[in-house]
Coordinates of C-alpha atoms in Angstrom, one line a residue:
Chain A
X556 CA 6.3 -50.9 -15.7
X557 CA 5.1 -54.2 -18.2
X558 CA 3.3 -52.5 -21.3
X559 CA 0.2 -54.6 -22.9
X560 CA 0.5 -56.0 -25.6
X561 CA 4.3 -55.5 -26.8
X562 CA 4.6 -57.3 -29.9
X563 CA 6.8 -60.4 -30.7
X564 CA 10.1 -60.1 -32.4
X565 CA 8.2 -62.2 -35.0
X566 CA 5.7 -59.9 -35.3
X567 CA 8.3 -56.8 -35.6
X568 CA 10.3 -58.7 -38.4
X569 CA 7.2 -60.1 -40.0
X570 CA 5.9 -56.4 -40.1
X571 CA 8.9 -55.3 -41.9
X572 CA 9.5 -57.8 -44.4
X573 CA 5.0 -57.3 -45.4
X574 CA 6.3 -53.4 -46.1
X575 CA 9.2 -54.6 -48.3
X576 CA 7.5 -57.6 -50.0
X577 CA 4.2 -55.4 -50.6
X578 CA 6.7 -53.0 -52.5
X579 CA 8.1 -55.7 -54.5
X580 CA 4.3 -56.6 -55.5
X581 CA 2.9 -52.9 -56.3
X582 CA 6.1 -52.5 -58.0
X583 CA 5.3 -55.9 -60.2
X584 CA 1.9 -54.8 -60.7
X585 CA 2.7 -51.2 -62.4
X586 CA 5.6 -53.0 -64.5
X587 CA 2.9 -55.6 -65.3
X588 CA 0.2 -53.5 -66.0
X589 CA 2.2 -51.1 -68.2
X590 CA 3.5 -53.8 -70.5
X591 CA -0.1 -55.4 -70.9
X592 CA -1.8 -51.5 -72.2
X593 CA 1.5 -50.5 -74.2
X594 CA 1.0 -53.4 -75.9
X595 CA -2.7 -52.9 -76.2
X596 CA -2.1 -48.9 -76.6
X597 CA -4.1 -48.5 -73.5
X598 CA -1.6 -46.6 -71.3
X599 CA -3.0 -43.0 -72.0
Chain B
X275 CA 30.9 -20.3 -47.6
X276 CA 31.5 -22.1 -50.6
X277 CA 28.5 -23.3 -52.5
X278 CA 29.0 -26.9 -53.1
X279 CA 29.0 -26.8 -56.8
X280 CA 28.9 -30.7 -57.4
X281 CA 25.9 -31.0 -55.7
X282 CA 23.8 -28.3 -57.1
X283 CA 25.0 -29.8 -60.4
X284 CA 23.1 -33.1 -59.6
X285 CA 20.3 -31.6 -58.6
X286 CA 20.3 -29.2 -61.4
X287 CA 21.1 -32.1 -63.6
X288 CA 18.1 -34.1 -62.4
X289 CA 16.1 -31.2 -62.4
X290 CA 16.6 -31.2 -66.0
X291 CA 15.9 -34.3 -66.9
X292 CA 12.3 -33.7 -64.9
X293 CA 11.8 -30.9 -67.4
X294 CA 12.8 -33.0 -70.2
X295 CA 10.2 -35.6 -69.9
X296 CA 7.9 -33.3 -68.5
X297 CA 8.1 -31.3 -72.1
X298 CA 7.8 -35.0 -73.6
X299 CA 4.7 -35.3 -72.8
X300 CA 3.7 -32.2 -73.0
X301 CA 4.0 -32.6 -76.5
X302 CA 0.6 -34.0 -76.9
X303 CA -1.1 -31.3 -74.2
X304 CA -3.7 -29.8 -76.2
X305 CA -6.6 -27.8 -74.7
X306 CA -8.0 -27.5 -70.8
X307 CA -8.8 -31.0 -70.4
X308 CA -5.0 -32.1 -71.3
X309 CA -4.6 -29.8 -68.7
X310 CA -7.0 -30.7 -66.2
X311 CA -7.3 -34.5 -66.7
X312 CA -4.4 -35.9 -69.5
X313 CA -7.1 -36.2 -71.8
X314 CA -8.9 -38.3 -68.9
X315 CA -7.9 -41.7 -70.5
X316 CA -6.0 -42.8 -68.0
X317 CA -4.8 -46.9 -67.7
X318 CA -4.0 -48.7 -64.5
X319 CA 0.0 -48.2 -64.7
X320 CA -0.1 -44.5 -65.2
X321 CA -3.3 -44.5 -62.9
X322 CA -1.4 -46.0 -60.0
X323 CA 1.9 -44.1 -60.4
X324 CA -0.1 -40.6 -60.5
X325 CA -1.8 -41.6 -57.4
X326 CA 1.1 -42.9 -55.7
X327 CA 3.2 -40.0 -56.5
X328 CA 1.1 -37.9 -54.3
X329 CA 1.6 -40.4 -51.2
X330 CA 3.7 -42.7 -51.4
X331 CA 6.6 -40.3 -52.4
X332 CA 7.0 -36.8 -50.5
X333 CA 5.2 -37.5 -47.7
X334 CA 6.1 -41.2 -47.1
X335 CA 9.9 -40.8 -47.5
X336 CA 10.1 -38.4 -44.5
X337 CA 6.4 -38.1 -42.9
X338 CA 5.7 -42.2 -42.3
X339 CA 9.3 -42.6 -40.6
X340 CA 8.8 -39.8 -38.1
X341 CA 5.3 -41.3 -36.9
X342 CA 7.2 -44.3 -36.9
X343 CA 10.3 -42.9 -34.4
X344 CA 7.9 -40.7 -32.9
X345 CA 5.2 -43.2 -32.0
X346 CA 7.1 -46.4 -32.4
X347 CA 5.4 -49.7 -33.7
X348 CA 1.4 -48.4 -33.9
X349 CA 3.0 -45.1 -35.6
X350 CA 4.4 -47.3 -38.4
X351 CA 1.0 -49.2 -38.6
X352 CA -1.2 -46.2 -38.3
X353 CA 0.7 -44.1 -41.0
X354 CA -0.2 -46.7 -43.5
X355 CA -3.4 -47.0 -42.6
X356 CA -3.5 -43.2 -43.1
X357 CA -3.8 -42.9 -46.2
X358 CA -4.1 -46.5 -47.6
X359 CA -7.6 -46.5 -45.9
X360 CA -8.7 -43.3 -47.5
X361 CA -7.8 -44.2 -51.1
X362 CA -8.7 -47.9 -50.4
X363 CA -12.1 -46.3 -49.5
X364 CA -12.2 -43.0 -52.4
X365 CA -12.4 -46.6 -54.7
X366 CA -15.8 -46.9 -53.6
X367 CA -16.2 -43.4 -54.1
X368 CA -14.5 -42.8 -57.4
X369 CA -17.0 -45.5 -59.2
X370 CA -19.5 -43.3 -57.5
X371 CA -18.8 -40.3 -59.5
X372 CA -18.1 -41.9 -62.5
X373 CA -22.1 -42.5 -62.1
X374 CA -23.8 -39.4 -60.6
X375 CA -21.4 -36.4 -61.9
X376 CA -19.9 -38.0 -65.4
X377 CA -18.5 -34.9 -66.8
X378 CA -16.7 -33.2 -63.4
X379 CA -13.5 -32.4 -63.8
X380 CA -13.2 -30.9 -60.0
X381 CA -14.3 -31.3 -56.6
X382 CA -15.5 -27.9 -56.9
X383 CA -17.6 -29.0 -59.8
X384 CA -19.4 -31.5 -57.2
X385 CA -19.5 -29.5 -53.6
X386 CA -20.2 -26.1 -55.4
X387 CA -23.5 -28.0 -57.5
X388 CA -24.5 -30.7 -54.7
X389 CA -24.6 -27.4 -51.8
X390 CA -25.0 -24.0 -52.4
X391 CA -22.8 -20.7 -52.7
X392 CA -21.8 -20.2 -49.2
X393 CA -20.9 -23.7 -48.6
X394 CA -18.4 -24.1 -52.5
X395 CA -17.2 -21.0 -50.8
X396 CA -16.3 -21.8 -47.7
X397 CA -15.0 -25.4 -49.0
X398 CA -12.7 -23.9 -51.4
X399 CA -11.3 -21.2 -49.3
X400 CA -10.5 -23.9 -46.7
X401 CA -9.0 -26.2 -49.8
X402 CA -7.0 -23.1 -50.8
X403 CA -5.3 -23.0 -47.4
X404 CA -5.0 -27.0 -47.1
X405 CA -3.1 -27.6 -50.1
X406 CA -1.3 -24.5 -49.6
X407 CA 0.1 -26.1 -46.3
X408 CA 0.6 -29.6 -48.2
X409 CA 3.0 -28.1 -50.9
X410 CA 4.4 -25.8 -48.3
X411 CA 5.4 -28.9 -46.6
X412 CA 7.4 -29.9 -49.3
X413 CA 9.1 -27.6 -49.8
X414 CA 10.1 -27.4 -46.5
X415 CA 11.3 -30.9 -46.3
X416 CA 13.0 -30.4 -50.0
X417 CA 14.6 -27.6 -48.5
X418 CA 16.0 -29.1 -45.5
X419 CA 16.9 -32.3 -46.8
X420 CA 19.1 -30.2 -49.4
X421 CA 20.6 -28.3 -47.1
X422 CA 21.3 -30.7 -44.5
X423 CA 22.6 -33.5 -47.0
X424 CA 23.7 -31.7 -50.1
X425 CA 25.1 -29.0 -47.9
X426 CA 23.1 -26.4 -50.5
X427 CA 21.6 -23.3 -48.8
X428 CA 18.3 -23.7 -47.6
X429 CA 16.7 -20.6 -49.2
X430 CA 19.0 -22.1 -52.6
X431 CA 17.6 -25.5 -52.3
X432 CA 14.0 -24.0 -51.6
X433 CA 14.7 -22.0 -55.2
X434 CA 15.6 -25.3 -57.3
X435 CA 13.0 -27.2 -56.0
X436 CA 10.2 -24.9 -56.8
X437 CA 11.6 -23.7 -60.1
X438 CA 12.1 -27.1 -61.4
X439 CA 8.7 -28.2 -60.4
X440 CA 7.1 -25.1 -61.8
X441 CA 8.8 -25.3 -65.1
X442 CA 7.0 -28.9 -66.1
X443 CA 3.9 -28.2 -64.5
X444 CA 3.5 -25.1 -66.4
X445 CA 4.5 -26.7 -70.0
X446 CA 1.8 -30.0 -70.0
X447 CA -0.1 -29.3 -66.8
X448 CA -1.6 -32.8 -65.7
X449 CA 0.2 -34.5 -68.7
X450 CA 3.8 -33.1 -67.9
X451 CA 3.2 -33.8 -64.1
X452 CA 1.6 -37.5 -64.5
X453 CA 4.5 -38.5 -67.2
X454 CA 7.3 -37.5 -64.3
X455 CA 5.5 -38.9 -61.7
X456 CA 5.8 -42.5 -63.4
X457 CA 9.8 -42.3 -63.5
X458 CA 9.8 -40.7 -59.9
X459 CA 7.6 -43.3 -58.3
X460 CA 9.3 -46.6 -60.1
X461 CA 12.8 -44.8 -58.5
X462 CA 10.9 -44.6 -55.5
X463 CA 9.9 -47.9 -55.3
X464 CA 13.2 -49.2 -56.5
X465 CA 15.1 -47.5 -53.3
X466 CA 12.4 -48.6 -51.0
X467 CA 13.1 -52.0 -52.1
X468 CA 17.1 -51.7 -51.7
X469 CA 17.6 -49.5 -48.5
X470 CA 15.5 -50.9 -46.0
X471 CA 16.6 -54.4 -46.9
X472 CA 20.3 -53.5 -47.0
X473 CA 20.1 -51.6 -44.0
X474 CA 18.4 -54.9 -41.3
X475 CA 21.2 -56.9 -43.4
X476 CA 23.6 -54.9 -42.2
X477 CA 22.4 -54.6 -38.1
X478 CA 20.0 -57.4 -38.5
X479 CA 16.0 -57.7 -36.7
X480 CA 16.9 -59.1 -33.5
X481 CA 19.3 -56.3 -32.3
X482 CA 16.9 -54.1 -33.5
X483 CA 13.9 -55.3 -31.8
X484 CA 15.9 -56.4 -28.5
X485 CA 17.1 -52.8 -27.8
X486 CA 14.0 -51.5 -28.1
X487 CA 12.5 -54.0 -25.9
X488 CA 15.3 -52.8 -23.6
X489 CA 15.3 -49.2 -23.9
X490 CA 11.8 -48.3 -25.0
X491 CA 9.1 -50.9 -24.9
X492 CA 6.3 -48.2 -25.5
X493 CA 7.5 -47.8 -28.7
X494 CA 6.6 -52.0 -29.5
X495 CA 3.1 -52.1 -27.6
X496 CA 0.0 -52.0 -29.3
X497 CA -1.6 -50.4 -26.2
X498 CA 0.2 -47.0 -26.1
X499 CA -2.8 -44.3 -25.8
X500 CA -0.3 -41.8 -27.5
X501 CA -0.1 -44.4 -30.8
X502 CA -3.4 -45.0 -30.2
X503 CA -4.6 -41.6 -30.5
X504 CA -2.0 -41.4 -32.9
X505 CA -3.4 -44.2 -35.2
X506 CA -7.4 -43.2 -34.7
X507 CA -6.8 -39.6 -35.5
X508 CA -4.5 -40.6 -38.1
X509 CA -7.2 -42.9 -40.6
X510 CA -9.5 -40.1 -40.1
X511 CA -6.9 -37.2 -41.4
X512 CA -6.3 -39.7 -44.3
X513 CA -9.9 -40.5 -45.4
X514 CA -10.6 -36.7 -44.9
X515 CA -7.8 -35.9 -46.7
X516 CA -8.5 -37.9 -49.5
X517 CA -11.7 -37.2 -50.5
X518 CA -11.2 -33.1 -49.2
X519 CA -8.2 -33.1 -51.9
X520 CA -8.5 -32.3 -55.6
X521 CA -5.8 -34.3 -56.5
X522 CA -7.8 -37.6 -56.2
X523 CA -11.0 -36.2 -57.8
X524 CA -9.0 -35.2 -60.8
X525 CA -7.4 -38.8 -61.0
X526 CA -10.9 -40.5 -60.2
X527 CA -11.9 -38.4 -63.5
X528 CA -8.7 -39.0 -65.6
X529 CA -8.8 -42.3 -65.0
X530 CA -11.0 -44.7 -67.6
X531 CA -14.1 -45.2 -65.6
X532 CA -13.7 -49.0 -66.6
X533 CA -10.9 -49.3 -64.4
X534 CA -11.4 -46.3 -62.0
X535 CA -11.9 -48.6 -58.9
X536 CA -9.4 -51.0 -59.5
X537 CA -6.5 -48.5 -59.8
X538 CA -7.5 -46.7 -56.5
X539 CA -7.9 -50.2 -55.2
X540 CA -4.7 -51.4 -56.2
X541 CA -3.3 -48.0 -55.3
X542 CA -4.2 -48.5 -51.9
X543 CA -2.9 -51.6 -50.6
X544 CA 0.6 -49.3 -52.1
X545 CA 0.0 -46.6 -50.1
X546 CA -0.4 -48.9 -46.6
X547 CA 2.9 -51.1 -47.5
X548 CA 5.2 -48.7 -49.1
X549 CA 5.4 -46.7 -46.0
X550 CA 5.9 -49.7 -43.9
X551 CA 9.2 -50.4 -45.7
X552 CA 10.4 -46.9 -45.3
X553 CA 9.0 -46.4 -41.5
X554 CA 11.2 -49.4 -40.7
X555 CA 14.0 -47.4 -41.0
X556 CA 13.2 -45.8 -37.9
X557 CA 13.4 -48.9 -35.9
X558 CA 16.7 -49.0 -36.5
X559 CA 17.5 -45.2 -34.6
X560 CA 15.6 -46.0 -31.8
X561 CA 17.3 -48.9 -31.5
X562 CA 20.7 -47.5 -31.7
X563 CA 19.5 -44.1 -29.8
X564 CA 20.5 -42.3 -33.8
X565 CA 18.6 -38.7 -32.9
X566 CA 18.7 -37.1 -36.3
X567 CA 18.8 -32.8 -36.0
X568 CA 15.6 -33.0 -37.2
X569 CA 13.0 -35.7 -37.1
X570 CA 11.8 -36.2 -40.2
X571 CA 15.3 -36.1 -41.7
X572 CA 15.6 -40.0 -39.9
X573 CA 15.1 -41.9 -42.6
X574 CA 18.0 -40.2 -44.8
X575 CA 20.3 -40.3 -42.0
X576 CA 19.7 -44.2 -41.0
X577 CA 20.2 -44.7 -45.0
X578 CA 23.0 -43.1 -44.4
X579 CA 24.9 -44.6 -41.5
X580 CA 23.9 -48.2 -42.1
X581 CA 23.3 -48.6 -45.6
X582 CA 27.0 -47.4 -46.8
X583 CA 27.7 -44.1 -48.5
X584 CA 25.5 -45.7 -52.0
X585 CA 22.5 -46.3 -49.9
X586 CA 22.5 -42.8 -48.4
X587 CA 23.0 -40.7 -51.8
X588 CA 20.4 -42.7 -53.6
X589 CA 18.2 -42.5 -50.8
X590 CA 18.6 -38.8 -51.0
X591 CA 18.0 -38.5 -54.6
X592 CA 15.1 -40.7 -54.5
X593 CA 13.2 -38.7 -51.7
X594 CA 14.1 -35.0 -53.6
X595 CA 12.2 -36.7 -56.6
X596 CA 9.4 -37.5 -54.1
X597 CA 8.7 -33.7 -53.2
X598 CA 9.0 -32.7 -56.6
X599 CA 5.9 -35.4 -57.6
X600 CA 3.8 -34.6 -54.6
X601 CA 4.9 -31.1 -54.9
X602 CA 3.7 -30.9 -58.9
X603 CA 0.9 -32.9 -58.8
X604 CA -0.2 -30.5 -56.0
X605 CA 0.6 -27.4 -57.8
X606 CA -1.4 -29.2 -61.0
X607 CA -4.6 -29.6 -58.8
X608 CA -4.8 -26.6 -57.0
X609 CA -4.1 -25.1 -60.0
X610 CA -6.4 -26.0 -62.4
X611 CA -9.4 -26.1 -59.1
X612 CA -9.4 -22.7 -59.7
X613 CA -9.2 -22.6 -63.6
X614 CA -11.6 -25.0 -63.9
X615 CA -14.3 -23.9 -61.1
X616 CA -13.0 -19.8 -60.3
X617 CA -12.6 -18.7 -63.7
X618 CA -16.1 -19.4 -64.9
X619 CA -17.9 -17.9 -62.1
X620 CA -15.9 -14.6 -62.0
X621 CA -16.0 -14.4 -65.7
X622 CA -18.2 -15.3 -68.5
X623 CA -17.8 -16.7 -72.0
X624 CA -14.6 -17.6 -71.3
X625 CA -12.8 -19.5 -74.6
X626 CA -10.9 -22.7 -74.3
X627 CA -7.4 -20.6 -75.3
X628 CA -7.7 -18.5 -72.2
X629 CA -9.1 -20.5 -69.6
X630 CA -6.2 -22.6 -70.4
X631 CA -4.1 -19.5 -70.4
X632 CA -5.2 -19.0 -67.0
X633 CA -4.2 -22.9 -65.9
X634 CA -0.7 -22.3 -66.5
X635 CA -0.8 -18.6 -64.9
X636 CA -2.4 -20.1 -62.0
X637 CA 0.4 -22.9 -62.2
X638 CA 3.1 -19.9 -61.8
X639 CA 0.5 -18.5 -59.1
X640 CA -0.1 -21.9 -56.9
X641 CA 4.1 -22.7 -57.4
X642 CA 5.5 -19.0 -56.4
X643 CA 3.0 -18.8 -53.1
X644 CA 4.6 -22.3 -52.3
X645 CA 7.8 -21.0 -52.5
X646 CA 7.6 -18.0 -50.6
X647 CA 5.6 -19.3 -47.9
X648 CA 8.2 -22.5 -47.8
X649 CA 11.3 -19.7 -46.9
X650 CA 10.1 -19.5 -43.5
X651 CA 10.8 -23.1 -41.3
X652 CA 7.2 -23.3 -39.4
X653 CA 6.3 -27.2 -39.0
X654 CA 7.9 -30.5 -40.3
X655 CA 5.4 -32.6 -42.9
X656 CA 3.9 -34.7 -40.0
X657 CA 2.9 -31.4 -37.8
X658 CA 1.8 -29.6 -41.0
X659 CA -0.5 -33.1 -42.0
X660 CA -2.1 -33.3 -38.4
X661 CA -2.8 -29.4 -38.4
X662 CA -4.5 -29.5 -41.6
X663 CA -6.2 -32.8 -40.8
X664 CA -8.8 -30.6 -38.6
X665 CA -10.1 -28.9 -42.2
X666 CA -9.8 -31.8 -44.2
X667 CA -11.8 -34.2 -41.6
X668 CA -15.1 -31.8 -41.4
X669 CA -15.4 -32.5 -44.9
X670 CA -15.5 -36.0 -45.4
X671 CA -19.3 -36.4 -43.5
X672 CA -20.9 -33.7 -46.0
X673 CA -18.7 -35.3 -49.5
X674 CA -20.3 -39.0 -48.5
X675 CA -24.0 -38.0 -47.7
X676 CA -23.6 -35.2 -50.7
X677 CA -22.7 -38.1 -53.3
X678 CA -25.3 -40.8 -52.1
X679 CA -28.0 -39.1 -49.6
X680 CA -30.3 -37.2 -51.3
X681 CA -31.9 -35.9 -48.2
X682 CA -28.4 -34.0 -47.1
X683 CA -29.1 -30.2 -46.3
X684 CA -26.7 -27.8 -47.5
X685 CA -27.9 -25.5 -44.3
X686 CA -26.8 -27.8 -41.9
X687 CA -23.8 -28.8 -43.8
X688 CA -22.7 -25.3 -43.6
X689 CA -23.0 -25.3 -39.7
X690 CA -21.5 -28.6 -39.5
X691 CA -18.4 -28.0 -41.6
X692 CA -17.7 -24.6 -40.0
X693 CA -18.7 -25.6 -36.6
X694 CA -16.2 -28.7 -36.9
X695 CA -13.4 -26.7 -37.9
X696 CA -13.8 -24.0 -35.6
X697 CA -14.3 -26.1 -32.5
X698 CA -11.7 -28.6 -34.2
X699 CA -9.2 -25.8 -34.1
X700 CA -10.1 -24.5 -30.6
X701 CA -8.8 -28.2 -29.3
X702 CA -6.1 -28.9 -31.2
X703 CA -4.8 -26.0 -29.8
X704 CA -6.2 -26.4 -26.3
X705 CA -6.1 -30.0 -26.1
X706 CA -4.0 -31.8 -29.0
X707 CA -3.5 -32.2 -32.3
X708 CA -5.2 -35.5 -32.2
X709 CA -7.5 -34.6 -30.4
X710 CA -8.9 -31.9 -32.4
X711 CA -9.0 -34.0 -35.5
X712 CA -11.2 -36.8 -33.4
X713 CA -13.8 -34.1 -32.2
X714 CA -13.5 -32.0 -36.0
X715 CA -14.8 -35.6 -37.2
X716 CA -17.4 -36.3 -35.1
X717 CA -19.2 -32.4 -34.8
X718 CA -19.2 -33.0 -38.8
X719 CA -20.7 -36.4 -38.8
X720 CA -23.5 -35.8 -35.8
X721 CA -24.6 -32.4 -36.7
X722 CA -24.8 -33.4 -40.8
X723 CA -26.5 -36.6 -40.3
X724 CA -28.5 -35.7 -37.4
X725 CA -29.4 -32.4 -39.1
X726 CA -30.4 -33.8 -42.2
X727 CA -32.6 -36.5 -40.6
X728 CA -34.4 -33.9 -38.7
X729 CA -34.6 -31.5 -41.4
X730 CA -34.4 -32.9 -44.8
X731 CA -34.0 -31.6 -48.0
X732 CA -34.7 -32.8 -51.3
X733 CA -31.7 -32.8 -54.2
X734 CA -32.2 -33.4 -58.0
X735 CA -29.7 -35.6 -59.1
X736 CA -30.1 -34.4 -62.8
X737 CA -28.2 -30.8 -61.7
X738 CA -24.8 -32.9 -60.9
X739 CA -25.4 -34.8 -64.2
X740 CA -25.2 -31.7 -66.3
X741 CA -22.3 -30.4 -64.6
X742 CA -19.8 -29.9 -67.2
X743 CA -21.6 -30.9 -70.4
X744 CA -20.4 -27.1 -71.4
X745 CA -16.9 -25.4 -70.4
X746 CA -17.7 -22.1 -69.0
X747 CA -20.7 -23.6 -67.1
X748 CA -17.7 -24.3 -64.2
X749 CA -18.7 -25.7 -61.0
X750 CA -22.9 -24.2 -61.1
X751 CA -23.9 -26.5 -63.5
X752 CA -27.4 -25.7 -62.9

């Protein structure tokens, strides 16, 4: 039986390189963020 | 049997250090709202991690890659969107509060003063039993993943879980748990950035993707009714359980109002990519028919087999450390829920010394039911999510008309949420799991917005701004 709307191997590699490259960029945005308000003493 | 000594020393000897920065910060704990809210001055990075923790780290570790080998490609998708699209949306929500109930510390504080008596009550009891379930589930998967891995006896592993966790949640409360959470969550982060990659270096996407084709398509399509279902129900658990859970009220208030949104904002594009990276791991067993013993032990195993011996152990490490955050900053909310809202309605003129005397006993409280309850095996973290999905999605109709709708009847928000959950429960058990969560949703949204349009009644808005201007006055505030 053809399923609908199987997606691409572009689309499944794609898919899991957003979930690892979106980790990279909340992970840059906490070390980012908690360098700009412990230099400002903003952290707590 | 021989108790594997070297590995109860690591976890012991993590544990520790847990404890160590958990007393840190617990340095500068002072009175309840240390305990409650950190002093409620929360900035983006400790914002983010203490949101994160909760999601991002028990849950996603174990939970997002068994939707993932369970319901394939729109299980993956739909698991981020679960929660991602329920803190994306509680930004909204958290500026909201900042402007109608300034001084909350609690959820209670707003459904017990927005509705009435019997509704707070039936709202907590069902709260009670939710997170409950949620820290149950994590000690269950600490438990197993211990036992299985570490080769540590279950009821053992169960033990050093739970007593670690309830060691720094007791010293700082919200403090202790929020400074943890940071380490646990970079850790986190860092392994979710190392595994998944090593792992497709090491069997690479197109033998991944082309045995699946081969041997399971269903598991690629974006048209499979059971990841459908799976995807539909799941944005509605998350919403509900987001805005249902104390957890993210008491971040929304720790959390400088200046940058309230933002941090749940930025939070929540985290909590729909993080678990994609980790749910790819799943790809990878269905692709090379890998059937772990249990299935939401498949991320650990995959790390495991294809990521070298390294990969598996700090895989391992990383995802204890994620139950112990999502575990503690359970604990912590629960916990001080009822300090914060029980304690003043039972008893009057309580002082600052003991309410905050009756945070940490109801820290011991919250963290020894957890453990108990955790010794039996009853459902893995995805089963316990979708069973609890039913309470926490017949609240999320009466928590957005209560906060901007004036008009909102706390009447027919009593027959809505306990209609909802009742019929909710009758087919999830007749029907489905999803199922149940779909019709829980939609009995709460008709009969609360239909009910209130047909009989309307006014609210003053000035009752939820006094709510907590003084500390016994609890969750009344009238």
């Amino acid at each position: 039986m053809t399923l609908p709307l199987v997606v691409s191997q572009t689309f499944f590699t794609g898919m899991v390189i957003l979930g690892i490259a979106g980790t990279f960029l909340v992970t840059l945005i906490i070390l980012r963020y908690t360098v700009q308000e412990m230099r400002s003493n903003e952290m707590w | 049997m021989a108790l594997p000594l070297i590995n109860i020393g690591i976890v012991l000897l993590l544990g520790t250090v847990f404890i160590g920065v958990g007393w840190y910060f617990s340095r500068r704990s002072g009175g309840t709202d240390d305990f409650i809210l950190g002093g409620g001055q929360l900035g983006i990075a400790l914002g983010m991690t203490s949101l994160l923790a909760f999601w991002i780290t028990g849950n996603t570790m174990l939970a997002a890659p068994e939707s993932a080998y369970t319901y394939g490609i729109l299980g993956a998708l739909g698991y981020g969107m679960l929660g991602g699209a329920g803190v994306l949306l509680f930004a909204l929500l958290s500026k909201r509060l900042h402007k109608v109930i300034p001084h909350g510390k609690s959820v209670g504080d707003f459904y017990g003063t927005r509705y009435d008596e019997k509704n707070y009550y039936v709202f907590v009891s069902l709260l009670v039993i939710y997170v409950l379930g949620l820290i149950v589930t994590q000690g269950i998967g600490g438990g197993v993943l211990l036992e299985q891995i570490f080769d540590i006896p279950y009821y053992l592993a169960v033990f050093l879980t739970f007593g670690i966790v309830i060691v720094y949640a007791y010293l700082g409360g919200f403090r202790s748990v929020t400074g943890v959470a940071y380490f646990q969550v970079l850790l986190i982060l860092v392994v979710a950035l190392v595994v998944p990659p090593l792992v497709y270096f090491n069997v690479g996407f197109g033998p991944v993707y082309e045995r699946i084709l081969a041997d399971s398509p269903a598991k690629l399509s974006l048209t499979a009714p059971s990841g459908l279902l799976f995807a539909t129900a799941g944005a509605l658990l998350g919403i509900g359980e987001v805005f249902m859970d104390n957890t993210f009220w008491q971040r929304a208030y720790a959390i400088r109002s200046d940058v309230v949104a933002k941090t749940f904002g930025l939070s929540g594009i985290g909590w729909i990519l993080v678990p994609l990276a980790i749910a790819s791991l799943s790809f990878v067993a269905l692709a090379f028919d890998q059937t772990p013993e249990q299935v939401n032990q498949v991320a650990p195993m995959i790390a495991q087999i294809y990521g070298g011996a390294f990969s598996g152990w700090l895989f391992l490490i990383a995802v204890w450390s994620a139950l112990c955050s999502t575990t503690a900053a359970s604990i912590n909310a629960l916990a001080t829920l009822l300090m914060n809202d029980a304690v003043p309605r039972v008893k009057d003129d309580v002082s600052e010394d003991e309410l905050l005397r009756y945070g940490k006993y109801f820290t011991l409280l919250v963290g020894v039911l957890g453990l108990l309850f955790s010794l039996p095996r009853i459902l893995t973290m995805l089963q316990m999510l979708f069973f609890l999905g039913v309470i926490n999605v017949a609240f999320v109709f009466p928590i957005v008309a209560g906060l901007w709708w004036e008009k909102a009847n706390p009447q027919v928000v009593f027959v809505a949420t306990t209609t909802a959950t009742i019929v909710g429960y009758a087919a999830y058990f007749t029907i489905g799991a999803n199922q149940g969560i779909i019709l829980s949703g939609w009995i709460s949204c008709v009969i609360t917005y239909g009910g209130s349009y047909l009989w309307p009644k006014d609210f003053d808005w000035g009752k939820l701004q006094r709510v907590g201007q003084d500390v016994t006055a609890g969750g009344d505030g009238t």
